Short mmCIF file of C-alpha atoms in Angstrom, two decimals:
data_model
loop_
_atom_site.label_atom_id
_atom_site.label_comp_id
_atom_site.label_asym_id
_atom_site.label_seq_id
_atom_site.Cartn_x
_atom_site.Cartn_y
_atom_site.Cartn_z
CA MET A 5 34.86 22.17 30.28
CA THR A 6 33.46 20.54 27.11
CA ASP A 7 30.81 18.09 28.57
CA HIS A 8 31.01 14.83 26.15
CA ASP A 9 28.14 12.00 26.32
CA ILE A 10 29.48 8.32 26.31
CA THR A 11 26.04 5.38 24.93
CA ARG A 12 24.88 2.77 27.59
CA ASN A 13 25.70 -0.66 26.54
CA ALA A 14 24.65 -4.42 26.15
CA PRO A 15 25.94 -6.09 29.04
CA VAL A 16 29.41 -7.51 28.95
CA SER A 17 31.62 -10.03 30.58
CA SER A 18 33.45 -10.61 33.11
CA ALA A 19 37.10 -9.60 31.40
CA ASP A 20 35.72 -6.26 31.06
CA ASN A 21 34.61 -4.96 34.02
CA GLN A 22 37.65 -2.94 34.46
CA HIS A 23 36.32 -0.69 31.62
CA LEU A 24 33.13 -0.33 33.47
CA VAL A 25 31.87 2.84 34.69
CA ALA A 26 28.30 3.37 37.17
CA CYS A 27 26.24 6.52 37.61
CA GLU A 28 25.91 6.48 40.57
CA HIS A 29 23.10 8.67 40.65
CA CYS A 30 20.92 6.04 38.67
CA ASP A 31 22.91 3.33 38.26
CA ALA A 32 22.76 2.97 34.90
CA VAL A 33 26.41 1.35 33.70
CA TYR A 34 28.26 1.88 30.88
CA HIS A 35 31.56 1.61 29.85
CA ARG A 36 33.98 4.24 29.81
CA ALA A 37 34.99 6.27 27.19
CA GLY A 38 38.68 7.68 26.12
CA LEU A 39 38.11 11.97 26.66
CA ALA A 40 40.21 14.71 26.30
CA GLU A 41 41.92 16.84 27.74
CA GLY A 42 38.62 19.55 30.18
CA GLU A 43 35.80 16.92 29.26
CA ARG A 44 33.77 15.51 31.16
CA ALA A 45 31.61 11.83 30.35
CA GLN A 46 27.85 12.36 31.85
CA CYS A 47 25.00 9.83 32.07
CA ARG A 48 22.23 10.02 29.24
CA ARG A 49 19.53 8.44 31.68
CA CYS A 50 19.78 11.05 34.38
CA GLY A 51 22.75 13.30 32.98
CA GLY A 52 24.97 13.10 35.86
CA THR A 53 28.99 13.26 36.00
CA LEU A 54 30.72 9.86 35.73
CA TYR A 55 33.90 11.03 35.62
CA ARG A 56 36.27 13.15 34.43
CA GLU A 57 39.41 13.10 32.61
CA SER A 58 42.26 13.32 34.90
CA THR A 59 45.73 12.16 33.74
CA ARG A 60 46.69 15.54 35.36
CA ALA A 61 45.27 15.34 39.25
CA TYR A 62 47.10 11.43 38.77
CA GLN A 63 50.12 12.72 38.06
CA ARG A 64 50.11 15.32 40.93
CA LEU A 65 48.58 12.19 43.68
CA LEU A 66 51.52 10.65 44.57
CA PRO A 67 54.22 14.10 45.51
CA LEU A 68 50.59 15.74 47.45
CA VAL A 69 50.37 12.41 49.53
CA VAL A 70 53.61 11.59 50.39
CA THR A 71 53.09 16.94 51.02
CA ALA A 72 50.26 15.69 53.01
CA LEU A 73 51.57 13.70 55.27
CA ILE A 74 54.59 16.12 56.53
CA LEU A 75 52.35 18.52 56.79
CA PHE A 76 50.44 15.98 59.18
CA VAL A 77 53.22 15.20 60.87
CA VAL A 78 54.30 18.65 61.63
CA SER A 79 50.75 19.54 62.92
CA ASN A 80 50.97 17.14 65.03
CA ILE A 81 53.09 17.03 66.87
CA PHE A 82 54.33 21.01 67.25
CA PRO A 83 51.68 23.14 69.42
CA ILE A 84 49.02 24.45 67.93
CA VAL A 85 49.16 28.17 68.62
CA GLU A 86 50.48 29.52 72.68
CA MET A 87 48.68 32.06 75.03
CA ASP A 88 50.33 34.02 77.42
CA LEU A 89 47.82 35.18 80.08
CA LYS A 90 49.58 37.85 82.89
CA GLY A 91 52.69 36.84 82.22
CA ILE A 92 51.26 32.87 82.47
CA ARG A 93 52.14 30.76 78.95
CA THR A 94 50.63 27.44 78.14
CA GLN A 95 50.74 26.04 74.53
CA THR A 96 48.46 22.72 73.15
CA THR A 97 49.02 20.86 70.42
CA LEU A 98 45.89 18.33 69.31
CA TRP A 99 46.37 15.45 70.07
CA GLY A 100 47.06 17.10 73.94
CA ALA A 101 43.23 18.65 72.94
CA VAL A 102 42.23 16.00 72.69
CA GLN A 103 43.57 14.39 75.68
CA ALA A 104 42.34 17.47 77.76
CA LEU A 105 38.99 16.58 76.12
CA TYR A 106 38.26 13.60 77.18
CA ALA A 107 39.72 13.90 80.66
CA ASP A 108 36.74 16.15 81.31
CA ARG A 109 33.95 12.90 82.05
CA ASP A 110 31.06 14.76 79.76
CA MET A 111 33.61 15.07 76.63
CA ALA A 112 34.74 11.98 76.23
CA LEU A 113 32.70 11.34 73.70
CA VAL A 114 33.39 14.64 71.20
CA ALA A 115 37.35 14.00 72.63
CA LEU A 116 36.57 10.81 70.75
CA LEU A 117 34.96 12.48 68.35
CA VAL A 118 37.51 15.28 67.45
CA PHE A 119 39.78 11.79 67.72
CA ALA A 120 37.93 10.34 64.76
CA THR A 121 37.44 13.73 62.24
CA THR A 122 40.73 14.89 62.64
CA ILE A 123 43.71 12.42 62.91
CA LEU A 124 42.34 8.81 62.08
CA LEU A 125 40.19 9.16 58.75
CA PRO A 126 42.83 11.74 57.54
CA LEU A 127 45.18 9.73 58.06
CA ALA A 128 43.72 5.87 57.29
CA GLU A 129 43.19 7.87 54.68
CA MET A 130 46.04 8.78 53.83
CA LEU A 131 48.36 5.89 53.49
CA MET A 132 45.63 4.41 52.19
CA MET A 133 46.85 6.16 49.40
CA LEU A 134 50.05 6.12 49.55
CA HIS A 135 49.29 1.99 49.76
CA LEU A 136 47.78 2.11 46.93
CA LEU A 137 50.09 4.86 44.21
CA ALA A 138 53.15 4.17 45.99
CA PRO A 139 53.21 0.62 44.08
CA MET A 140 50.92 2.24 41.01
CA ALA A 141 54.55 4.38 40.80
CA ARG A 142 56.32 1.48 39.81
CA ARG A 143 54.19 -0.06 37.43
CA ARG A 144 52.59 -2.24 40.21
CA LEU A 145 49.02 -3.72 41.12
CA PRO A 146 48.53 -3.39 45.28
CA ALA A 147 47.41 -5.80 47.57
CA GLY A 148 43.98 -5.46 48.62
CA PHE A 149 43.78 -2.35 45.44
CA GLU A 150 40.00 -3.32 45.35
CA TYR A 151 38.41 -3.07 48.93
CA VAL A 152 41.22 -0.23 49.51
CA VAL A 153 39.32 2.00 46.94
CA ARG A 154 35.91 1.16 48.20
CA TYR A 155 37.32 2.14 52.28
CA ILE A 156 38.85 5.52 51.03
CA ARG A 157 35.56 6.60 49.40
CA ARG A 158 33.82 6.03 52.92
CA THR A 159 35.86 7.74 55.06
CA ARG A 160 36.42 10.03 52.89
CA PRO A 161 33.38 12.17 53.87
CA TRP A 162 34.43 11.50 57.64
CA GLY A 163 36.95 14.00 57.70
CA MET A 164 37.07 16.93 58.88
CA ILE A 165 40.57 19.04 59.64
CA GLU A 166 38.86 22.18 58.87
CA VAL A 167 36.42 21.67 60.78
CA TYR A 168 38.57 21.44 63.45
CA LEU A 169 40.97 24.44 61.61
CA LEU A 170 37.51 26.55 61.96
CA GLY A 171 37.47 26.29 64.99
CA VAL A 172 41.09 27.58 66.63
CA VAL A 173 41.08 30.24 64.20
CA VAL A 174 37.15 31.53 65.70
CA THR A 175 39.14 30.26 69.50
CA LEU A 176 41.42 33.19 69.27
CA VAL A 177 40.01 35.32 67.71
CA LYS A 178 37.63 35.27 71.01
CA LEU A 179 40.39 34.65 73.25
CA SER A 180 42.72 37.20 71.41
CA SER A 181 40.98 40.72 73.67
CA VAL A 182 41.81 38.79 77.42
CA ALA A 183 45.00 36.62 76.67
CA ASP A 184 48.33 36.85 74.02
CA ILE A 185 47.90 34.68 71.56
CA LEU A 186 51.13 33.52 69.28
CA PRO A 187 50.19 30.50 66.07
CA GLY A 188 51.94 27.99 66.43
CA PRO A 189 54.32 26.39 63.26
CA ALA A 190 51.65 23.73 64.50
CA LEU A 191 48.68 26.11 63.35
CA TRP A 192 50.97 27.31 59.85
CA SER A 193 51.45 23.70 58.97
CA PHE A 194 47.81 22.53 60.03
CA SER A 195 46.94 25.97 57.61
CA ALA A 196 49.09 24.86 54.73
CA LEU A 197 47.63 20.73 54.78
CA VAL A 198 44.15 21.81 54.37
CA ILE A 199 44.47 23.54 51.05
CA VAL A 200 46.63 20.11 50.32
CA LEU A 201 44.46 18.05 51.15
CA ALA A 202 40.65 19.58 49.24
CA VAL A 203 43.80 19.79 45.85
CA MET A 204 43.62 15.61 46.68
CA LEU A 205 39.52 15.90 47.44
CA SER A 206 39.33 16.93 43.93
CA PHE A 207 40.21 13.73 43.00
CA ASP A 208 38.09 10.91 42.82
CA PRO A 209 39.60 7.24 43.97
CA ARG A 210 37.36 5.22 41.41
CA ASP A 211 39.85 6.72 38.48
CA LEU A 212 42.21 5.26 40.16
CA TRP A 213 40.45 2.46 38.55
CA GLN A 214 42.05 3.53 34.79
CA TYR A 215 45.94 3.80 35.92
CA ARG A 216 46.44 0.16 37.67
CA GLU A 217 48.20 -1.50 36.48
CA PRO A 218 46.18 -4.80 34.96
CA PRO A 219 47.13 -8.45 37.09
CA ARG A 220 48.73 -10.92 35.13
#
């Protein structure tokens, strides 16, 4: 990957604001420069990465968001796992697990945390991305563009579907010695969802600024 330095500029007018980028490490402000494929812009002051060339990532972002939403719905409708213990078969969904935790008074806070990090915040991010990308695909500026991009950056660290999936896998391994474990459809869709989300998270939502249709 090639690094590309861009020179710091003097203060600019408000009309040029959409072409500015600030270093999140030292707050230096630069004019956004065009990059070739595979290049990244670095801060001259601290050496931190300012942004990368992301045209290809942007082009496949909307299909990824739609795919993630479909997988998310499947993951929450179908059972994650079925357990057969001496002829008694039980199954649960993600929402069922949250309800079971909430029913236990000592686990109510844990239930709220699981709900927020595995259902509410991931779904909110996917819907916000869809809100931005669908109008942009038609060369229209989405409503509240600036605020939605900020909200995505703030909520993104709290989405922890991959942590939940890891916990499910560890639990299944431990229970396999005492019961017959049958993976449900949601377990496979959760696995696919984690992969799709990992690709989505590689795209910095700040890069959407360079692809938006400027207001008229």
